[in-house]
CSV table of C-alpha atoms in Angstrom, one decimal:
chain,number,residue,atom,x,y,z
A,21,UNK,CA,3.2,20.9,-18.1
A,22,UNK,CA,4.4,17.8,-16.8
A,23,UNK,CA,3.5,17.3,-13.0
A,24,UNK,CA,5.1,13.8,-12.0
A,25,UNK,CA,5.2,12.1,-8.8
A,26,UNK,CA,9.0,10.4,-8.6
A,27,UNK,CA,9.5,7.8,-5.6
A,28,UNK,CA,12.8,5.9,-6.3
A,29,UNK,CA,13.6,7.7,-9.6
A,30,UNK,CA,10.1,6.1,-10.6
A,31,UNK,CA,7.8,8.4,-12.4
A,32,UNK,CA,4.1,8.5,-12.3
A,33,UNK,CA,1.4,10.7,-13.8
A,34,UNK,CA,-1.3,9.9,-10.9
A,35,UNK,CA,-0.7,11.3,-7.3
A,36,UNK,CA,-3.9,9.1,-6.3
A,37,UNK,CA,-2.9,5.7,-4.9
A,38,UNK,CA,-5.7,3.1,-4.0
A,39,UNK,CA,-6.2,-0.5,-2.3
A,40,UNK,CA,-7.9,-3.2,-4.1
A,41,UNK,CA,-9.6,-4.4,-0.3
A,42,UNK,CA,-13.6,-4.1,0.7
A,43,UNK,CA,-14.9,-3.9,-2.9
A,44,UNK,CA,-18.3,-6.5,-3.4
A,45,UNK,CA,-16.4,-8.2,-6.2
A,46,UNK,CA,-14.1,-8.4,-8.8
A,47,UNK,CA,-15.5,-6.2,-11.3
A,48,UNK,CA,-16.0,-3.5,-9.3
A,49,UNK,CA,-12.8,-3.2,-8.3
A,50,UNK,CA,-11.3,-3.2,-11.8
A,51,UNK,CA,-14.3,-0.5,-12.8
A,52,UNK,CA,-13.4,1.9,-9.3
A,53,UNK,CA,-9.2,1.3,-10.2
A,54,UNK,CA,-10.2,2.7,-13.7
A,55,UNK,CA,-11.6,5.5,-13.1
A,56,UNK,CA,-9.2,6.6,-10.5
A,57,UNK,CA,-6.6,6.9,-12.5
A,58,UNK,CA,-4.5,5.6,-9.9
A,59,UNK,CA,-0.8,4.1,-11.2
A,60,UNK,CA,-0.1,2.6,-7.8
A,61,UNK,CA,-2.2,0.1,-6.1
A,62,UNK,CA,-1.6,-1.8,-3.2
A,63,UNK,CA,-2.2,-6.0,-2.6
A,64,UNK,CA,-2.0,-7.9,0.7
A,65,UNK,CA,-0.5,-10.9,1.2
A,66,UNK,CA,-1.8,-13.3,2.6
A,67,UNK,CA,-1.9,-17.5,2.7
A,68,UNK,CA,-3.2,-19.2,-0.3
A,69,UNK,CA,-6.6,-21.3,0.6
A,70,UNK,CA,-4.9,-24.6,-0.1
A,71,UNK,CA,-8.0,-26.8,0.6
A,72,UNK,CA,-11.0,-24.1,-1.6
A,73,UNK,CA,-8.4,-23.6,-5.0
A,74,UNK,CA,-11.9,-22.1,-6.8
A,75,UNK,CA,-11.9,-18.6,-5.7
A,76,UNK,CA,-10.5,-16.4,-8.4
A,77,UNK,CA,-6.8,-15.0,-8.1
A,78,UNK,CA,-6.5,-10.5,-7.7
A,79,UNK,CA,-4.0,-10.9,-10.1
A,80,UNK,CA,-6.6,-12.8,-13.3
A,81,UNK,CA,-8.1,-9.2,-12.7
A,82,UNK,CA,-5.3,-6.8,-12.6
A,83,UNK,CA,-3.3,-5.6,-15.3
A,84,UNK,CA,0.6,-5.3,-14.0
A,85,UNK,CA,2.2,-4.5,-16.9
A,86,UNK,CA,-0.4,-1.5,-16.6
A,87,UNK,CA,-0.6,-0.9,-12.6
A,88,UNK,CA,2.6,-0.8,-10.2
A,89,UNK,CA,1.9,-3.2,-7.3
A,90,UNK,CA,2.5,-1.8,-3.9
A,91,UNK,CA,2.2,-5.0,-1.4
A,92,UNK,CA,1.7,-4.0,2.3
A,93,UNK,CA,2.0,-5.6,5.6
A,94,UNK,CA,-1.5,-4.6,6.7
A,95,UNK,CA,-2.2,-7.2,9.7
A,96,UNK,CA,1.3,-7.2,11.0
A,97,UNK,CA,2.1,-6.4,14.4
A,98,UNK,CA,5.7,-6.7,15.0
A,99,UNK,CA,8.9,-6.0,13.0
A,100,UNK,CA,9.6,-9.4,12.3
A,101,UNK,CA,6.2,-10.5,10.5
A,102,UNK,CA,6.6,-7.2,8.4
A,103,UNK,CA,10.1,-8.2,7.5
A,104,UNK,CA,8.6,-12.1,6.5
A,105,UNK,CA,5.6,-9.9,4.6
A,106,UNK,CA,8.2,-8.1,2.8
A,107,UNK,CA,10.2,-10.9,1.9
A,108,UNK,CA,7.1,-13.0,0.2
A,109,UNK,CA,5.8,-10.0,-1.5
A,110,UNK,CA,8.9,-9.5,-3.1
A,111,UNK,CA,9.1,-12.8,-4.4
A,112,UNK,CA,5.3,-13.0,-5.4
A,113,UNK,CA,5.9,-9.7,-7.2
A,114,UNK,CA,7.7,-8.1,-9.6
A,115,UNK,CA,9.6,-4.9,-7.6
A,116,UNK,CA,11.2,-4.0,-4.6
A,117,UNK,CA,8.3,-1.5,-3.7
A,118,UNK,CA,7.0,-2.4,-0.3
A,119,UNK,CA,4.3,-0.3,1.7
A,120,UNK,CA,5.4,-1.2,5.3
A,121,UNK,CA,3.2,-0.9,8.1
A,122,UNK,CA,4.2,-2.3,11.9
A,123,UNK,CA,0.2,-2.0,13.6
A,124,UNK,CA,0.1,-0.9,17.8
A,125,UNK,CA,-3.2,-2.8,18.3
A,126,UNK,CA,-6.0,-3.6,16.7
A,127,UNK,CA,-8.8,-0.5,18.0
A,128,UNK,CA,-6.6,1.8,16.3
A,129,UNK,CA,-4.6,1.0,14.0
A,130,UNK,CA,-2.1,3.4,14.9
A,131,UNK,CA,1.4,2.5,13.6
A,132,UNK,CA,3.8,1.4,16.1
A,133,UNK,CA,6.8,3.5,15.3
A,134,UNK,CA,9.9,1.5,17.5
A,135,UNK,CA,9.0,-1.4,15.3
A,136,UNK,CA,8.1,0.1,12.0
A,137,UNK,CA,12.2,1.6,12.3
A,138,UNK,CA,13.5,-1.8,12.8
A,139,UNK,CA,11.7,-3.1,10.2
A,140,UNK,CA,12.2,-0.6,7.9
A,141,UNK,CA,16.3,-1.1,8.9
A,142,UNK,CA,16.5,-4.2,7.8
A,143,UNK,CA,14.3,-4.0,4.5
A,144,UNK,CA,16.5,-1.2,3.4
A,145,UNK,CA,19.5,-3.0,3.7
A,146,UNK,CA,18.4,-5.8,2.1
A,147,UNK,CA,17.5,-3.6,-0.8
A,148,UNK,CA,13.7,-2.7,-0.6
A,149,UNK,CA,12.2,0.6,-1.6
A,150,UNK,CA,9.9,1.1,2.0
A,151,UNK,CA,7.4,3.4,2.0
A,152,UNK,CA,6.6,3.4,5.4
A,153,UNK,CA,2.8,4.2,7.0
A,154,UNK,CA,3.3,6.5,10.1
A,155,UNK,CA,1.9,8.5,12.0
A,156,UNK,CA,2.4,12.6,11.7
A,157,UNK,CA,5.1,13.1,13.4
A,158,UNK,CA,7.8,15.2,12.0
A,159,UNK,CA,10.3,14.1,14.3
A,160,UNK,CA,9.6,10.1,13.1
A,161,UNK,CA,8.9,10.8,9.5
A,162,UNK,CA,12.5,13.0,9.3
A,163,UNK,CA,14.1,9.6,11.0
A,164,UNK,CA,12.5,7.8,8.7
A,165,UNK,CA,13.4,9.5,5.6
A,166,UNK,CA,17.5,9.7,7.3
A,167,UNK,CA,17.1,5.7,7.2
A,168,UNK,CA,16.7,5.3,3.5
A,169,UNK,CA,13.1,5.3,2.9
A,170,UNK,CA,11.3,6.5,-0.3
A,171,UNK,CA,8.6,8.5,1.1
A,172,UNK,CA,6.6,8.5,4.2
A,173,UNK,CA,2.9,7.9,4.6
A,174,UNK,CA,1.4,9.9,7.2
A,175,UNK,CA,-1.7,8.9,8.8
A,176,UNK,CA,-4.5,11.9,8.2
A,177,UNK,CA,-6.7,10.1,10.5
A,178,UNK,CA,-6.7,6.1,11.7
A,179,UNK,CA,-7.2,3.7,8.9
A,180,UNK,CA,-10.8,3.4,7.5
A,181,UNK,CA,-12.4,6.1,9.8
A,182,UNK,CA,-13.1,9.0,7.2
A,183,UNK,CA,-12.1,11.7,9.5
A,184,UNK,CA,-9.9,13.1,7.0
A,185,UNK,CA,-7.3,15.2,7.4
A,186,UNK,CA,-7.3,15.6,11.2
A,187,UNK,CA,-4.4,17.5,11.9
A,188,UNK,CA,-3.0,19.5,8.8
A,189,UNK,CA,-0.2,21.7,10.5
A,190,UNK,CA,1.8,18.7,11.2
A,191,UNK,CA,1.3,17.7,7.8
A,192,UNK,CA,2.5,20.7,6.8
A,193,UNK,CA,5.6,20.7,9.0
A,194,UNK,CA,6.4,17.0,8.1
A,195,UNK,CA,6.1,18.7,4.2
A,196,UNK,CA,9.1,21.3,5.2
A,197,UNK,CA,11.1,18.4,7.3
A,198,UNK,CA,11.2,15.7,4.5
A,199,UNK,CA,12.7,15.9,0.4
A,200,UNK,CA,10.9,12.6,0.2
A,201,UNK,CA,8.0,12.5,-0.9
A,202,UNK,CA,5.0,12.9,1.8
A,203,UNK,CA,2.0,10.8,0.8
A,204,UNK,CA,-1.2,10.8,3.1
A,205,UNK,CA,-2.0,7.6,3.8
A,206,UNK,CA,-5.5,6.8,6.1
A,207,UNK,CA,-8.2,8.8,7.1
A,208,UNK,CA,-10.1,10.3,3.9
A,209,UNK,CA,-13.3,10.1,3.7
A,210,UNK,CA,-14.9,12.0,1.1
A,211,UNK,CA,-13.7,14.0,-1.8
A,212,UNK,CA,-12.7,17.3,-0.2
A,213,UNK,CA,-10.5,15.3,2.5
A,214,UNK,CA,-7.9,14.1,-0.9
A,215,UNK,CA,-8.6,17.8,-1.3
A,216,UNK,CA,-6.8,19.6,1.7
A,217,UNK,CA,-4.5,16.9,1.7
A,218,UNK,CA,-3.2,18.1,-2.2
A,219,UNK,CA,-3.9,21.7,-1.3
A,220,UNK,CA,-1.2,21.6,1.9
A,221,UNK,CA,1.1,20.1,-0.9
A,222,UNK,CA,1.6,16.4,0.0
A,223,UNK,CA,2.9,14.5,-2.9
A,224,UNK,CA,0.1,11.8,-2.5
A,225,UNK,CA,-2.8,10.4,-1.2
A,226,UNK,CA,-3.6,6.4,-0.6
A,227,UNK,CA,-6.9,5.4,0.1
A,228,UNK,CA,-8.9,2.4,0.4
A,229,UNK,CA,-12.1,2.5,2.3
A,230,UNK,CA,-13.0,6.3,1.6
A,231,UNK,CA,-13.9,4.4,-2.2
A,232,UNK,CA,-14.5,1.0,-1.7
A,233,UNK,CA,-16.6,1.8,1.0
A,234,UNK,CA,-19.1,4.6,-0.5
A,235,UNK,CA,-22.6,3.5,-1.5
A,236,UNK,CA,-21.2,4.1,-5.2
A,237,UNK,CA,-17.7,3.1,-5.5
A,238,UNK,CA,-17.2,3.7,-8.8
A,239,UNK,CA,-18.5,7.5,-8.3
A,240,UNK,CA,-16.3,7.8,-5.5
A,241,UNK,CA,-13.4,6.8,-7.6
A,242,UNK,CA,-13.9,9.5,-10.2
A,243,UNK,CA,-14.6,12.1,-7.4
A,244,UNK,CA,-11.3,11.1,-5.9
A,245,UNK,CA,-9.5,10.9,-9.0
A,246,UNK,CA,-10.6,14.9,-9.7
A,247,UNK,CA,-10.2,16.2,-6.0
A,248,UNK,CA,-6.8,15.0,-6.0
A,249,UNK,CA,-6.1,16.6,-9.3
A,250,UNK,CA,-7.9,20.1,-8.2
A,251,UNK,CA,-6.0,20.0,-4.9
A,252,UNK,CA,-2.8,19.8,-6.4
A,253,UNK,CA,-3.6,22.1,-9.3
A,254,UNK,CA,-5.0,24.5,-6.2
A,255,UNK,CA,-1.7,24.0,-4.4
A,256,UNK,CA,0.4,24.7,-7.6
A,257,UNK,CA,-1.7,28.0,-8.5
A,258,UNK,CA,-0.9,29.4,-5.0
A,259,UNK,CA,-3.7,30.2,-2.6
A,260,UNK,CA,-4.6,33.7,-1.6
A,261,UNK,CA,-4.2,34.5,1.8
A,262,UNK,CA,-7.0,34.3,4.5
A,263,UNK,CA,-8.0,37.6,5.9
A,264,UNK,CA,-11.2,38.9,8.0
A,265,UNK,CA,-12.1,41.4,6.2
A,266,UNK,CA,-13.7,41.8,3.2
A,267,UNK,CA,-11.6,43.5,-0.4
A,268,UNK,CA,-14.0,44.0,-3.2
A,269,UNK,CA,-13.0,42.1,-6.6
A,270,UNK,CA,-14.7,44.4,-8.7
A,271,UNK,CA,-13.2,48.0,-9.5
A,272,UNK,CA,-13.9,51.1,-7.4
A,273,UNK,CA,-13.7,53.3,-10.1
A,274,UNK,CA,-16.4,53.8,-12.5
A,275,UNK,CA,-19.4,53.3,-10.4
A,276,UNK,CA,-22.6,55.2,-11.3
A,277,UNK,CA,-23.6,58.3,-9.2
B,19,UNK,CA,5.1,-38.6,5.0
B,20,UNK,CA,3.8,-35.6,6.7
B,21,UNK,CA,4.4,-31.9,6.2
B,22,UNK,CA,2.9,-29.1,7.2
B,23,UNK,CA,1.3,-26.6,4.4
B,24,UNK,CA,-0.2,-23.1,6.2
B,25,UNK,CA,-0.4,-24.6,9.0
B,26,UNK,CA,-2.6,-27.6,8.2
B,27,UNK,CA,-0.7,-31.2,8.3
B,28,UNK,CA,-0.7,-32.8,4.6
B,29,UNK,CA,0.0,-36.5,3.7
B,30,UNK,CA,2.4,-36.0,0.7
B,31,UNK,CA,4.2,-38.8,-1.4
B,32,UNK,CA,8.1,-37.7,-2.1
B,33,UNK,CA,8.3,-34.8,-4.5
B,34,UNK,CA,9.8,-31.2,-5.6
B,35,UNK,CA,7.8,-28.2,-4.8
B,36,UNK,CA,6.7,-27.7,-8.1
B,37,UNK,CA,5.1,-30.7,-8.4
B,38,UNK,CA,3.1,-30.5,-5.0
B,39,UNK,CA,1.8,-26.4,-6.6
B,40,UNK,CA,1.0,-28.4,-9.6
B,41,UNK,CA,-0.4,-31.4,-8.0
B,42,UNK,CA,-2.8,-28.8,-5.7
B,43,UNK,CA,-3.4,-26.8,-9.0
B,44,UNK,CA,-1.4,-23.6,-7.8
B,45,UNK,CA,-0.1,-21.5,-10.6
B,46,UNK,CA,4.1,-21.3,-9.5
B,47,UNK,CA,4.0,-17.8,-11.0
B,48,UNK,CA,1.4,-16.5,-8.8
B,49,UNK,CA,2.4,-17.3,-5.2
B,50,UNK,CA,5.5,-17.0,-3.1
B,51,UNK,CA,6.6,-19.8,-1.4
B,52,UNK,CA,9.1,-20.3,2.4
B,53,UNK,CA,9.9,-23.6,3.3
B,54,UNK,CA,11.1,-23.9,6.9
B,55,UNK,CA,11.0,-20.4,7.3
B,56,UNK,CA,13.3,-19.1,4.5
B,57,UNK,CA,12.2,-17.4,0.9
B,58,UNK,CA,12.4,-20.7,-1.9
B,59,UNK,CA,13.1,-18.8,-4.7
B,60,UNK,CA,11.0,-19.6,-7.7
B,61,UNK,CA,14.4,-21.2,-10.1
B,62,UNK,CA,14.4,-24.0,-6.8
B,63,UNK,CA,10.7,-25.2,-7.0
B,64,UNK,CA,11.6,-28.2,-9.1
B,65,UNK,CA,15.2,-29.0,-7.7
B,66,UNK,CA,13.8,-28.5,-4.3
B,67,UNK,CA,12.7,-32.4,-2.5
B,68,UNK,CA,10.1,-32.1,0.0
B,69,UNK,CA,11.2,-33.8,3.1
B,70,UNK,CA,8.7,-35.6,6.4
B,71,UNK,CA,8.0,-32.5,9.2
B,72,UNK,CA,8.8,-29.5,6.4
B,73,UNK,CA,7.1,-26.4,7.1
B,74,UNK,CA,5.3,-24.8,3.8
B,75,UNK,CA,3.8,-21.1,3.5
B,76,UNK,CA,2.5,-20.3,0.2
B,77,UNK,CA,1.0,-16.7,0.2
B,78,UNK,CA,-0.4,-15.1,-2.7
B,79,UNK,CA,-1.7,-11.5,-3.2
B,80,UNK,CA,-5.3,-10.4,-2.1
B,81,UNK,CA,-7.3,-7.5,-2.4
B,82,UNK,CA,-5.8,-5.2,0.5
B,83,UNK,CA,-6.0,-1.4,1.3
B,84,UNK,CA,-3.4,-0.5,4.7
């Protein structure tokens, strides 16, 4: 049965989307993107090191005619220096995708929404497909999606702090607000966090640190890959409801005397 | 004459773009280049003179998460 993720009338098989940041080298990136099974991976931009040309280039190591390349604007902090991000990326890369984040300070992390809208204005209209990182609000994720963009990305907790999925009612509620599709983006930690996140139905899950950042990336990788596939599978099957009491699964009838 | 690449001041002979990437061994397809603030689209880079007190940024992709 065919189960595709579609942002912008693009199709993918994977609903697990990763960052190629934090890893101890080259290979181990390549080795944890593998095993993910992730289609979507995003890239930073950032100033080449004119004067040290030795260091070896992400893209020798990265297969784009295999991997779609989703370049962020991680480190900006106003509208206008997302905007520039946006701008290089598109020309350093091959698509209009764009995973734009507008930062609110630096012990957070926490998007800063009047600026992420502007930004995202102007991107749209110059023809970028913005997937904007947010926070869970309904209320800014609905504008968001009214502007033009692709999907939203949710925060389930702040960036890199394996909270996981901290509050998953408004995750839900931005899942009933928005056709787009809703991809959690920040916060999960360990295997069962991609978990809930599939299970409430999101379309998605981006994460970085949660693999890159376990003692065994490469096991985390795999263990994301198959909690993100068993939430959605989970969500698909349709849960049973929660109750308090106990109802026996085996039959009443037939039991001995 | 002097221009400024990310940020640092560079003593450059006259020349296009292309040839100061290739003269700094920077692969043109692997980096995105604004001069003076504005996108240089990669079909300028040889038609494209650098001139004294330009402005370069050449930015490439890095390993990145959000």
């Amino acid at each position: 049965m065919s189960d595709k993720l579609v942002i912008a009338g693009r199709e993918f098989s994977s609903r697990l989307m990763v960052g190629t940041g934090k890893y101890a080298d080259f290979q181990q990136m390549v080795k944890a993107i593998q095993v993910s099974g992730a289609e979507i991976i995003t890239v930073a931009v950032r100033r080449v090191n004119i004067s040290d040309r030795s260091k070896e280039s992400l893209l020798d190591h990265i297969d784009t005619s295999k991997y779609t390349l989703l370049p962020n604007t991680a480190g900006c902090y106003t509208a206008e220096d997302a905007i520039r991000t946006c701008r290089l990326a598109r020309e350093a890369g091959l698509s209009d995708f764009v995973k734009l984040e507008v930062l609110g300070d630096e012990k957070t992390l926490f998007p800063d929404n009047e600026e992420l809208f502007k930004a995202a204005k102007v991107l749209i209209k110059e023809g970028f497909t913005v997937l904007p990182y947010t926070t869970d609000d309904p209320i800014v994720c609905k504008r968001l999606e009214d502007m033009g963009c692709a999907a939203v990305m949710p925060l389930g907790a702040p960036i890199g702090s394996g909270l996981g999925i901290r509050n998953p009612y408004n995750i839900r509620i931005i899942m009933e607000t928005v056709k787009v599709p809703v991809i959690v983006d920040a916060g999960v930690g360990t295997a069962s966090d991609a978990a809930i996140a599939m299970e409430l139905g999101c379309d998605g899950v981006l994460m970085n640190t949660g693999i890159a950042g376990a003692k065994d990336p490469i096991a985390m990788a795999e263990a994301m890959n198959l909690a993100v596939r068993a939430g959605r599978l989970a969500y698909k099957a349709g849960r049973i409801p929660k109750k308090l009491y106990a109802t026996a699964s085996s039959p009443i009838e037939g039991i001995i005397e | 004459m002097e221009i400024t690449v990310n940020g640092e001041k560079t003593a450059i002979e006259e020349m296009s773009v292309l040839s100061f990437l290739q003269k700094i061994d920077i692969d043109p397809k692997r980096v995105a280049v604004e001069l003076n603030l504005d996108i240089l689209p990669k079909a300028d880079y040889d038609s494209t003179l650098l001139k004294g007190g330009d402005q370069l940024e050449i930015v490439h992709f890095v390993g990145g998460g959000r």
